[in-house]
mmCIF file of C-alpha atoms in Angstrom:
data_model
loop_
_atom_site.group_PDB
_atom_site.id
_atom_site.type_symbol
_atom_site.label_atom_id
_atom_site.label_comp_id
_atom_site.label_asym_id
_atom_site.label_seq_id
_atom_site.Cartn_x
_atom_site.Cartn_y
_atom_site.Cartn_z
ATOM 1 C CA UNK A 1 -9.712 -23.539 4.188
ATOM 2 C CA UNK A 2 -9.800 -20.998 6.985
ATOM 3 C CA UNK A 3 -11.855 -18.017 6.735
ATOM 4 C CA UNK A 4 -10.325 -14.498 5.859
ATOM 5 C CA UNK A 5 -10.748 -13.445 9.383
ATOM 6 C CA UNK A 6 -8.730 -16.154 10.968
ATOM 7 C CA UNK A 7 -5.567 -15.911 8.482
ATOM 8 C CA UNK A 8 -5.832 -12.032 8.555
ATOM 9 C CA UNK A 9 -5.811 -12.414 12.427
ATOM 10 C CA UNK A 10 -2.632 -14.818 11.977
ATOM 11 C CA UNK A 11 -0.271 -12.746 9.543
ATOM 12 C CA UNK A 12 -1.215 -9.437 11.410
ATOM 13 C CA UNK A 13 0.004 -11.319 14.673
ATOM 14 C CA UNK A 14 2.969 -11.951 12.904
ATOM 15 C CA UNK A 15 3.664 -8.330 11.674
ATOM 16 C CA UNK A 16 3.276 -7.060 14.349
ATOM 17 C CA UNK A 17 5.698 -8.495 16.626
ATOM 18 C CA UNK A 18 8.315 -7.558 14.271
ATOM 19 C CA UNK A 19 11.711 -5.985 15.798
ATOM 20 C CA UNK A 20 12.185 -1.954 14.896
ATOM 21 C CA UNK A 21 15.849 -2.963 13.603
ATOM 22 C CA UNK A 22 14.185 -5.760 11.221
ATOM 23 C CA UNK A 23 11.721 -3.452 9.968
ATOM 24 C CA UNK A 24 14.362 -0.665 9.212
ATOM 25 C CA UNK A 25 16.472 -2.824 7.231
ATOM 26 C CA UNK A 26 13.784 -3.944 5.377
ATOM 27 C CA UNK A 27 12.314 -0.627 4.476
ATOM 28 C CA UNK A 28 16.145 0.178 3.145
ATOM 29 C CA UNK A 29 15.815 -2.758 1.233
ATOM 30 C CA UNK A 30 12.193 -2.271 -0.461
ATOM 31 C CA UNK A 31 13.001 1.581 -1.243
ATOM 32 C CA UNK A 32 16.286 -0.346 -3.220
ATOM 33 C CA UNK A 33 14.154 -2.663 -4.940
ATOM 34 C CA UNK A 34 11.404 -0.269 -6.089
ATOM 35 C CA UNK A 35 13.509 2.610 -6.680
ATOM 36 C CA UNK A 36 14.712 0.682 -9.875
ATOM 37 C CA UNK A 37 11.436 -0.354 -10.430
ATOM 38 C CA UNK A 38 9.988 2.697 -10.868
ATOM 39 C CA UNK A 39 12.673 3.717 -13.134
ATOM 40 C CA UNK A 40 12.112 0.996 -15.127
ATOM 41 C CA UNK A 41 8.485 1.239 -15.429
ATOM 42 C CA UNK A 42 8.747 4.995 -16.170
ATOM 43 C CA UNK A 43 6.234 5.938 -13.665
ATOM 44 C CA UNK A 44 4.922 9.564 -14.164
ATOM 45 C CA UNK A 45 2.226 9.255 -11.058
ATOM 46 C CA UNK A 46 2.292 7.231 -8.372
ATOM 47 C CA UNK A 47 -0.289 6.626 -5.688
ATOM 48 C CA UNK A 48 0.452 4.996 -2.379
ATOM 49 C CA UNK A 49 -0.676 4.685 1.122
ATOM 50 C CA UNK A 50 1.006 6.251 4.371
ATOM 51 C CA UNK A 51 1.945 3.948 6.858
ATOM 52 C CA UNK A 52 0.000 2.888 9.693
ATOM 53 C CA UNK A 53 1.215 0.886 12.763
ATOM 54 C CA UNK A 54 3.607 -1.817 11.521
ATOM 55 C CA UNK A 55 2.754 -1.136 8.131
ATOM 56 C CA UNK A 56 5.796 -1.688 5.333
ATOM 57 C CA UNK A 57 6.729 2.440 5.221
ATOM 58 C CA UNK A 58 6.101 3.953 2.136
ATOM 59 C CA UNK A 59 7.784 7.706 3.197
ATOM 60 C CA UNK A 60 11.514 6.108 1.602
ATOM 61 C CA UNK A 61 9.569 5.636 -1.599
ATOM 62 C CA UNK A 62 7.797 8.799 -1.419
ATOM 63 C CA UNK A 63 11.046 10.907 -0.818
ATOM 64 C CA UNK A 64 12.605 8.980 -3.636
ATOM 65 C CA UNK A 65 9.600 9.763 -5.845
ATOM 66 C CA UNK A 66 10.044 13.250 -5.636
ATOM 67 C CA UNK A 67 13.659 13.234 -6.078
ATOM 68 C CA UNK A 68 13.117 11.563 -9.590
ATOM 69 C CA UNK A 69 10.186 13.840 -10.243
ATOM 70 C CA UNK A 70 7.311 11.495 -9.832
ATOM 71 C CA UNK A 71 3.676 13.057 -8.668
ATOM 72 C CA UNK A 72 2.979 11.293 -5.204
ATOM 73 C CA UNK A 73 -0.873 10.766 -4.874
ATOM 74 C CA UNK A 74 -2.375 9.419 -1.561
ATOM 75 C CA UNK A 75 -5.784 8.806 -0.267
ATOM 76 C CA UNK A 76 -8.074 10.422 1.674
ATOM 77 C CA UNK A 77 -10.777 7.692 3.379
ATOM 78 C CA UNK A 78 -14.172 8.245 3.636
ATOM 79 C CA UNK A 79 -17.533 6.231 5.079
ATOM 80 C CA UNK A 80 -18.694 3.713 2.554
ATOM 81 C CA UNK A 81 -15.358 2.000 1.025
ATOM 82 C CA UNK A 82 -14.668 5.124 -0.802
ATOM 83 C CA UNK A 83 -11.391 6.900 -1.343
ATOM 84 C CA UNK A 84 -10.708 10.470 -2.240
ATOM 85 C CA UNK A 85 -7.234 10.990 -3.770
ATOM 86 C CA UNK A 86 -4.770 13.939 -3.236
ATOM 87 C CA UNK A 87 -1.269 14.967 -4.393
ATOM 88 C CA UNK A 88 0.973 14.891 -1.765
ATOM 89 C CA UNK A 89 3.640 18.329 -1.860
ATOM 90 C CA UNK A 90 7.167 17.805 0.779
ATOM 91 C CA UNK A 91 6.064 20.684 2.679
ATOM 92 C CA UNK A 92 2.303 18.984 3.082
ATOM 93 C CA UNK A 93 0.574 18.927 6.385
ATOM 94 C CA UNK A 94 -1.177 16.072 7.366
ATOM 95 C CA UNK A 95 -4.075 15.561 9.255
ATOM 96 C CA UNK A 96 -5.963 12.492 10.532
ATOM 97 C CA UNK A 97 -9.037 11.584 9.053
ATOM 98 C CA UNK A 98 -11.399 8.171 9.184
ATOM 99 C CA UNK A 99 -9.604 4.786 10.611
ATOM 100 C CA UNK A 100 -6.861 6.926 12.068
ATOM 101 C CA UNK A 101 -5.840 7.330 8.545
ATOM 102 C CA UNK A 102 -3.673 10.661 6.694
ATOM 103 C CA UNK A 103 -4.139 13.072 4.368
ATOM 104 C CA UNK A 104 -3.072 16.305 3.212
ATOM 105 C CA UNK A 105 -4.702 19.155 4.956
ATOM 106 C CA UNK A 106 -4.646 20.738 1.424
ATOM 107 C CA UNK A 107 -4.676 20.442 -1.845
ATOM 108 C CA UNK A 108 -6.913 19.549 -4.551
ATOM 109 C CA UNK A 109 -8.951 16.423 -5.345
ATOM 110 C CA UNK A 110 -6.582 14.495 -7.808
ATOM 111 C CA UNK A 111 -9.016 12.739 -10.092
ATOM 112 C CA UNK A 112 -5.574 11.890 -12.932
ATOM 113 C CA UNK A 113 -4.624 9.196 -14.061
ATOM 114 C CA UNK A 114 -2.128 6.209 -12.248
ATOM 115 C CA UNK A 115 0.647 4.216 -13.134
ATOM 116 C CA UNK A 116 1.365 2.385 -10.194
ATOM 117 C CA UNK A 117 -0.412 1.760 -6.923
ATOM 118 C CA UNK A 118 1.659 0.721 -3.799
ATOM 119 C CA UNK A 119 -0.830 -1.492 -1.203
ATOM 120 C CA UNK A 120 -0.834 -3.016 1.992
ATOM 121 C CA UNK A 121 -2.250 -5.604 3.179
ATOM 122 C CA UNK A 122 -2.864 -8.252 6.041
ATOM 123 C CA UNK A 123 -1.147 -11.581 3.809
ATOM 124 C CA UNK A 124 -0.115 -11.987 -0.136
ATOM 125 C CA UNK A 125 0.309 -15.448 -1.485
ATOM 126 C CA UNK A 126 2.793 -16.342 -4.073
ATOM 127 C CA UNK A 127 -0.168 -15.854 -6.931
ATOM 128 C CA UNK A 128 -0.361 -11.857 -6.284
ATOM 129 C CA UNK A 129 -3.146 -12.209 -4.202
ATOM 130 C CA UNK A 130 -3.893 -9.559 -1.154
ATOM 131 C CA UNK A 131 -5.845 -10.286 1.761
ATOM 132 C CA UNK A 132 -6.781 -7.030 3.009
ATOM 133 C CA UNK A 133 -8.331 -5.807 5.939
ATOM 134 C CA UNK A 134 -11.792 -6.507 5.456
ATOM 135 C CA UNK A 135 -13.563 -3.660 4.585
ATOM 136 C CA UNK A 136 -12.964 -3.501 0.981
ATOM 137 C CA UNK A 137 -11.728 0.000 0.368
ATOM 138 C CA UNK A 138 -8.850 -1.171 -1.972
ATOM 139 C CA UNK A 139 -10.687 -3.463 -3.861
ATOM 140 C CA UNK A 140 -13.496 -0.702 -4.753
ATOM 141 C CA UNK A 141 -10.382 1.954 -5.477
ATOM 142 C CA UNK A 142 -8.609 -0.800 -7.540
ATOM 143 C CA UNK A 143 -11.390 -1.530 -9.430
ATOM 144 C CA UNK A 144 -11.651 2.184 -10.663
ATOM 145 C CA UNK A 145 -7.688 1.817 -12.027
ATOM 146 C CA UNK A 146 -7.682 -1.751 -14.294
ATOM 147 C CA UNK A 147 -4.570 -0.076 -16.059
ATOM 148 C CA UNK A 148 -1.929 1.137 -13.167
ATOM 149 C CA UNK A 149 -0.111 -1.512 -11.828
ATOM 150 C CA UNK A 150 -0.727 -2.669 -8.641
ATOM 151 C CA UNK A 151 2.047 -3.793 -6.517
ATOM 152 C CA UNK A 152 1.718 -5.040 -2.887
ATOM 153 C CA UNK A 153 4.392 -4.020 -0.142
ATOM 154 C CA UNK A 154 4.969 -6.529 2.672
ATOM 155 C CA UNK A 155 7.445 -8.252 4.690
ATOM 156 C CA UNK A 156 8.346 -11.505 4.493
ATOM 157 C CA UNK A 157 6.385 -13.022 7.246
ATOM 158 C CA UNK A 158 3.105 -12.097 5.487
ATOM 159 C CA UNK A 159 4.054 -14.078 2.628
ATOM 160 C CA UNK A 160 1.717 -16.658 2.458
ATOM 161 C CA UNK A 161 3.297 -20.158 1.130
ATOM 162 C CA UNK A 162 -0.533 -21.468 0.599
ATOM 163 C CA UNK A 163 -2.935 -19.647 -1.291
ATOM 164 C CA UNK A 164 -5.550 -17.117 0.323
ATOM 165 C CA UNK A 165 -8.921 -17.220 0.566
ATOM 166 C CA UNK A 166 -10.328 -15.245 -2.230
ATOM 167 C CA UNK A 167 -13.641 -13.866 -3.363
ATOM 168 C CA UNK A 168 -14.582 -12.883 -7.025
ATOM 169 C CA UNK A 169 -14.603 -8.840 -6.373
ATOM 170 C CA UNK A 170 -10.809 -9.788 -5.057
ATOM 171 C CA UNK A 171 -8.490 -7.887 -7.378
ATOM 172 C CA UNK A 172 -5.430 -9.703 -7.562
ATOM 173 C CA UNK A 173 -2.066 -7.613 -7.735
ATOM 174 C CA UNK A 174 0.898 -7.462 -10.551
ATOM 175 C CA UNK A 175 3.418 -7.699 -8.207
ATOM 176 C CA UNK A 176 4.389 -8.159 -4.487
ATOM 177 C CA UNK A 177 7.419 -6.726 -2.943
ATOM 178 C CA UNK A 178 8.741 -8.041 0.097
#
């Protein structure tokens, strides 16, 4: 099996030389598909990442969040694999913080509650599992949540048809959208 770093290398290759136009369609697409999700599920709080780079965007689901009066929590990353969590408001401003990351500029610490937690990832094979990555931040902040459900976005081309290589503090998702 090939190490994490090799297929990680391979699907972000992939992702990345994805066309604008195929990435637009596909983020009208996901913010379909989880819009009724969330309905369904009855989501109160949801916490998700902002987009980085060719990252599936999350700001369709956000906007869509609010409009059906769910609280929008995103993190805040720190040294050490640690996350610090804060609602995100429409009018927020955001500022750049460790790994070229976002975050509110204010607001306070949310330390609530989740019912859902939207990922991303490097790869997710058909089991639910995520290969991240590679520092682990996800894994430690999942780990803190057992109960929300976890759902991976990606696009199709980081669907893995074999299964990842996995470790045991791996926390495998509910659900992958893509």
């Amino acid at each position: 099996m090939k190490s994490k770093k090799v297929v990680r290398k391979e699907f972000l290759l992939k992702r990345n030389l994805l066309q604008n136009e195929f990435m637009f369609k596909h983020k009208l697409y996901l913010l379909n598909k989880i819009s009724v999700y969330l309905k369904a599920k009855e989501v109160s709080t949801m916490h998700t990442y902002l987009p980085l780079g060719s990252e599936c965007d999350t700001w369709g689901i956000i906007k869509e969040a609010w409009r059906i009066g769910i609280k929008v929590v995103v993190p805040k990353t720190l040294p050490d694999r640690k996350l610090e969590h804060y609602e995100l408001l429409p009018d927020a401003e955001l500022v750049e913080g460790l790994h070229k990351t976002y975050y509110p500029k204010t607001g306070e610490l949310y330390t609530g509650d989740l019912d859902i937690i939207f990922i991303p990832g490097a790869a997710f094979d058909l089991k639910n599992n995520r290969l991240g990555y590679g520092a682990g931040y996800y894994d430690t902040f999942l780990a803190q949540y057992p109960s929300a459900l976890k759902v991976g976005l990606a696009f199709p081309c980081q669907i893995s048809e074999e299964d990842l290589p996995c470790e045991p503090h791996d926390i495998k998702l509910d659900h992958v959208f893509y």
